[in-house]
Coordinates of C-alpha atoms in Angstrom, one line a residue:
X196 CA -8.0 -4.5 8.6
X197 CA -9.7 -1.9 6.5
X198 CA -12.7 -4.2 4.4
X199 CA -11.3 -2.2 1.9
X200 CA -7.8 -3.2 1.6
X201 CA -8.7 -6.8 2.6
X202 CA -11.1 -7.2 -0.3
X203 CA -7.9 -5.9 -2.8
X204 CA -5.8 -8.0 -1.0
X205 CA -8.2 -11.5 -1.8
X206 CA -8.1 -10.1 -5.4
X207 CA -4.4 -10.4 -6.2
X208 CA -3.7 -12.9 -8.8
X209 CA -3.4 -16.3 -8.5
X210 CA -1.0 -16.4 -11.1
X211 CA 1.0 -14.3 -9.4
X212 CA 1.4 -16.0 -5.9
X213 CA 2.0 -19.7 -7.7
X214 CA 4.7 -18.0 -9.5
X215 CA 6.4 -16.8 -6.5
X216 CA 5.7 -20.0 -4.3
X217 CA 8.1 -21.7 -6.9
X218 CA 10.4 -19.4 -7.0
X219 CA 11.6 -21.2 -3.4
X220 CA 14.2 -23.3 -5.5
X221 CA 15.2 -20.9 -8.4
X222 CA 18.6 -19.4 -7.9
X223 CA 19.3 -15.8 -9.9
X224 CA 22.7 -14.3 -11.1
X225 CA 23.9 -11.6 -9.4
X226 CA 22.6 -7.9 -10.9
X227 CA 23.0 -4.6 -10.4
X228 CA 20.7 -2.8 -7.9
X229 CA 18.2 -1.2 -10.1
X230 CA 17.0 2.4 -9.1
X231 CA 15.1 5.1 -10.8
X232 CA 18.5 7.5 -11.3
X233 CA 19.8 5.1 -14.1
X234 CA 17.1 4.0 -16.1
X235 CA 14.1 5.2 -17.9
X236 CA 10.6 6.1 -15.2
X237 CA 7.2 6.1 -15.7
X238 CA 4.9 9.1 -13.6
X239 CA 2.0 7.0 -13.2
X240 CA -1.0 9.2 -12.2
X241 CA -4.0 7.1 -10.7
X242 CA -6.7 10.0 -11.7
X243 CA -9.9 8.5 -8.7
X244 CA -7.4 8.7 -5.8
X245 CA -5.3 11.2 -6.6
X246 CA -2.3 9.3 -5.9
X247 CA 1.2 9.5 -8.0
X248 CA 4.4 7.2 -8.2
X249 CA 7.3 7.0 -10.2
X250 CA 8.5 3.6 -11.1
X251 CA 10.7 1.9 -13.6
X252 CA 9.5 2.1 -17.3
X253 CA 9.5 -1.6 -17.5
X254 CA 7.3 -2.5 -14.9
X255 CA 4.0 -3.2 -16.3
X256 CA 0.4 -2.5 -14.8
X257 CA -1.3 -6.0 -14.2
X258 CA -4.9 -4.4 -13.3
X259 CA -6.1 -0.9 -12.4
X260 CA -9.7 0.0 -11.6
X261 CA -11.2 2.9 -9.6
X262 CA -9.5 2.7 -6.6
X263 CA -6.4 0.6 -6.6
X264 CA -3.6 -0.4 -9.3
X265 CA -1.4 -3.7 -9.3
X266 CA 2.7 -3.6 -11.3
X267 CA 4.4 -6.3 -11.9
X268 CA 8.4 -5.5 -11.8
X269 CA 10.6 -6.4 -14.8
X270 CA 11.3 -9.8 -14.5
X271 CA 8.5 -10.7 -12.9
X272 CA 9.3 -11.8 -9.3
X273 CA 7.8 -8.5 -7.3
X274 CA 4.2 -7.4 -7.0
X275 CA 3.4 -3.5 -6.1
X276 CA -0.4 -2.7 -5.4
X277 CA -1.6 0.8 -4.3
X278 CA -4.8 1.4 -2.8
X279 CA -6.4 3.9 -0.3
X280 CA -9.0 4.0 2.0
X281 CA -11.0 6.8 2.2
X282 CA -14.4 6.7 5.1
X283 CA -12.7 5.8 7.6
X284 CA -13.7 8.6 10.6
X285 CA -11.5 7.5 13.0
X286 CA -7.9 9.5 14.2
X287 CA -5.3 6.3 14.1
X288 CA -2.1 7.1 16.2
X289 CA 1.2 6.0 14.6
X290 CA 1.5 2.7 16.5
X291 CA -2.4 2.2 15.4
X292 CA -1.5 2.3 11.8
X293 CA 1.8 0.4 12.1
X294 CA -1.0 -1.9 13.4
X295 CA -2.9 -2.0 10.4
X296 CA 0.0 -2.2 8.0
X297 CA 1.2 -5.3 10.2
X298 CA -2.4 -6.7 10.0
X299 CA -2.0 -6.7 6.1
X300 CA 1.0 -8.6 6.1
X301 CA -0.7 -11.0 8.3
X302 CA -3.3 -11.5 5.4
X303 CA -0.3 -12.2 2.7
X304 CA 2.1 -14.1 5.1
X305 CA 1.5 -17.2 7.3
X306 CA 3.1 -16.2 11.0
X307 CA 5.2 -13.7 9.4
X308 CA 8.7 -12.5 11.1
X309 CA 8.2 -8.9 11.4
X310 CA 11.5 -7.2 10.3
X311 CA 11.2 -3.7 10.9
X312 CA 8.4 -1.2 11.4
X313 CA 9.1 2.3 11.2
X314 CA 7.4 5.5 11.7
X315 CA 8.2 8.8 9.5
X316 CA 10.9 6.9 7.9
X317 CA 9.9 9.8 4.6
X318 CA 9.2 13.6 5.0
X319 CA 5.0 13.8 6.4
X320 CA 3.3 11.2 7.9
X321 CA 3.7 7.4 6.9
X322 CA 4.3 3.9 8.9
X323 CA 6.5 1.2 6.9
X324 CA 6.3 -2.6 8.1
X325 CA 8.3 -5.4 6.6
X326 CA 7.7 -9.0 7.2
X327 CA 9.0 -12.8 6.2
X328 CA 7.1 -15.7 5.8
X329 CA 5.4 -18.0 3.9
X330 CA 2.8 -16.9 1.5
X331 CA -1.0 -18.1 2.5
X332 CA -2.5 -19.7 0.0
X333 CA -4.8 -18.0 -1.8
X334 CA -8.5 -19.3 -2.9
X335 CA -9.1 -18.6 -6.4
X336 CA -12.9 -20.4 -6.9
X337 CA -13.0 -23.7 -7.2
X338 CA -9.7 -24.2 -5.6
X339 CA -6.8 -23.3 -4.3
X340 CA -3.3 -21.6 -6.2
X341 CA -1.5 -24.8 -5.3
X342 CA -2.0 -27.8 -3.5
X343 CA 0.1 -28.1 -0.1
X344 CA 0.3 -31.8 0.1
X345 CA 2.7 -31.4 -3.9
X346 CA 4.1 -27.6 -3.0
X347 CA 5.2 -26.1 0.4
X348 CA 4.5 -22.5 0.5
X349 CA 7.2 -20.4 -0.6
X350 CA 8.8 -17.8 1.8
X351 CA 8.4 -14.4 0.4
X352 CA 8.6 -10.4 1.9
X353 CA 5.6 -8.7 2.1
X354 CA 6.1 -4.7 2.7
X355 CA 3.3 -2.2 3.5
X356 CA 3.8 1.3 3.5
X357 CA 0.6 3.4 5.1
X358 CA 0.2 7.0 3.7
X359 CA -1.9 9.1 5.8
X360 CA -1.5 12.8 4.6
X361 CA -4.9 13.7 5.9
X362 CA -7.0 12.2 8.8
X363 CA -9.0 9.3 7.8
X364 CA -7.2 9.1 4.6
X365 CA -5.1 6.3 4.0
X366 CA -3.4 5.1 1.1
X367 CA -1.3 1.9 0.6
X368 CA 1.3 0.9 -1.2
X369 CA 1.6 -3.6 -0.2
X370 CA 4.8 -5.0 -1.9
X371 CA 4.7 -9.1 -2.4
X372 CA 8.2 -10.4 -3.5
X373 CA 10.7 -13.6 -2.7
X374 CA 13.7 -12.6 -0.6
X375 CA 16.4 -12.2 -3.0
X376 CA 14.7 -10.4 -5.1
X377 CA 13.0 -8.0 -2.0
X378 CA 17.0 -7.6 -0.8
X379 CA 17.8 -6.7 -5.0
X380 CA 15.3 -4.4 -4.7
X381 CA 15.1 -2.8 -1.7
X382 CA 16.5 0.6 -2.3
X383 CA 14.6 1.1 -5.5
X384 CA 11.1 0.0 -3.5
X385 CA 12.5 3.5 -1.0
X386 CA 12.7 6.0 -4.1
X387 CA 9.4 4.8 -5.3
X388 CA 7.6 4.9 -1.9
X389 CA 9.5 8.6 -1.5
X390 CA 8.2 9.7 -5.3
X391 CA 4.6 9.2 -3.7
X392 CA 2.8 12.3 -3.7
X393 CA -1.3 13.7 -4.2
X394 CA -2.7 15.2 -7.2
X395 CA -5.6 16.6 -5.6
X396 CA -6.2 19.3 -2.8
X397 CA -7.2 18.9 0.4
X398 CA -10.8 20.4 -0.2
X399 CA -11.0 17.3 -2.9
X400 CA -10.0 14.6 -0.8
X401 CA -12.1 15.6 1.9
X402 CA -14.9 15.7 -0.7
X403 CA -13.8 12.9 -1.9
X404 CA -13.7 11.2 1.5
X405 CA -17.8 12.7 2.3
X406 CA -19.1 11.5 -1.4
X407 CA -17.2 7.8 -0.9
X408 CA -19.2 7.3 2.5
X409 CA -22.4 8.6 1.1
X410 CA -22.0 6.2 -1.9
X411 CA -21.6 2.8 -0.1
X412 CA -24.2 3.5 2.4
X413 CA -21.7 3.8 5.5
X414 CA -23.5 6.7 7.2
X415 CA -21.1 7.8 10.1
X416 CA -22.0 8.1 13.9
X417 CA -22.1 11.1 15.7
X418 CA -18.8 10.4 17.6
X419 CA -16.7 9.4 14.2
X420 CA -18.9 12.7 12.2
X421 CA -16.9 15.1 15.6
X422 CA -14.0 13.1 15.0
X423 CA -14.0 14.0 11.5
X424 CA -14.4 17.5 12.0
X425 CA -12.0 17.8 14.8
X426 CA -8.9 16.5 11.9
X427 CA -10.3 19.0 9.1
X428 CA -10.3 21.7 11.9
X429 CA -7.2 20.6 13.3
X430 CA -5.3 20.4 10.0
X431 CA -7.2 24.3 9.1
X432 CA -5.8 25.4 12.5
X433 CA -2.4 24.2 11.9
X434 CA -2.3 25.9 8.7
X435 CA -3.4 29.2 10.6
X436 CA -0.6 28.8 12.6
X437 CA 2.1 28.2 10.4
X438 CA 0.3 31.6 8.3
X439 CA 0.7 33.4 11.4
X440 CA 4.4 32.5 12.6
X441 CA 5.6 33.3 9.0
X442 CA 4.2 36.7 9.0

């Protein structure tokens, strides 16, 4: 898994994970699917990554910083984090990043049930995974969220869709909820995975992707610095192409 995304993935709050490991024995009434045609939305722009979603007007942001963002949905029982990875040189095929998005799960879930995973399931180029299980427990400094000898880990659906609209640009969007409430939800959690879209060109996300490696210290090899280039040229080339058959 991406250091990067693991690293967001240890930060998600406790508070958060206890409250959906008891949510194993709550019961809900029966609502109306929500979805972003019949309600109020909110275009949330996330300015460092250049990443945009539309979601519900009540969900609230939990944390932000530079390169990631964590919502917390109305009533509370579904998590939405989006982060990206940018310096990574290497060209992932679809199954590779259906790979990675299953890897994440694996760091949310405990031997999760993989439910579906899907490639290009929206317009460009994105891998979805869902999975069941029970939620790991998380540790929060001195301890633990809960303790499993008084609490048995509650099952929960963690979904991960991977955005890769460049090479070695990933960003994802890890969804943490119990199962009735994933099922409630599940048509909204599509329009707001197909609302996502960049706010920055190519050239800046590129730049972006140079300036981010420079920064941490992660000077590239000579392979991954030719695999690089072959994806900018490759993606220039296309574009060539596409110029010339539409002339």
């Amino acid at each position: 898994m991406p250091e990067k995304v693991q690293k967001k993935l240890l930060l998600l709050p406790g508070l958060l994970l206890l409250m959906l490991a008891c949510l194993a024995g709550c019961q809900s009434s029966e609502q109306a699917r929500p979805s972003l045609y019949d309600a109020p939305t909110n275009v949330y722009e996330h300015q460092q990554i250049g990443a945009v979603l539309t979601l519900p007007d009540s969900w609230q942001i939990l944390s932000e910083d530079e390169d990631s963002v964590v919502f917390l949905g109305e009533d509370g029982r579904l998590s939405l984090t989006l982060t990206w990875e940018l310096g990574g040189y290497t060209y992932f095929s679809d199954e590779g990043l259906l790979d990675m998005a299953e890897n994440v799960a694996e760091q949310v879930l405990q031997q999760p049930e993989i439910l579906q995973r899907l490639s290009g399931s929206l317009p460009g180029s994105n891998q979805l995974v869902t999975a069941l299980g029970p939620l790991r427990q998380q540790e929060q400094g001195a301890g633990e969220v809960y303790d499993k000898a008084d609490a048995a880990p509650a099952d929960a659906v963690c979904e991960v869709m991977i955005f890769s609209p460049l090479a070695a640009l990933r960003y994802y969007v890890i969804t943490v909820a119990d199962a009735e409430t994933y099922e409630q939800n599940a048509a909204l959690l599509g329009e707001i995975y197909a609302s996502f879209y960049l706010n920055q060109t190519e050239d800046e996300l590129y730049a972006g992707l140079h300036r981010d490696a420079e920064e941490s210290g992660d000077t590239p090899n000579t392979e991954d610095s030719e695999d690089t280039e072959n994806a900018e040229n490759n993606e220039l080339s296309g574009a060539d192409g596409d110029n010339g058959a539409n002339q």
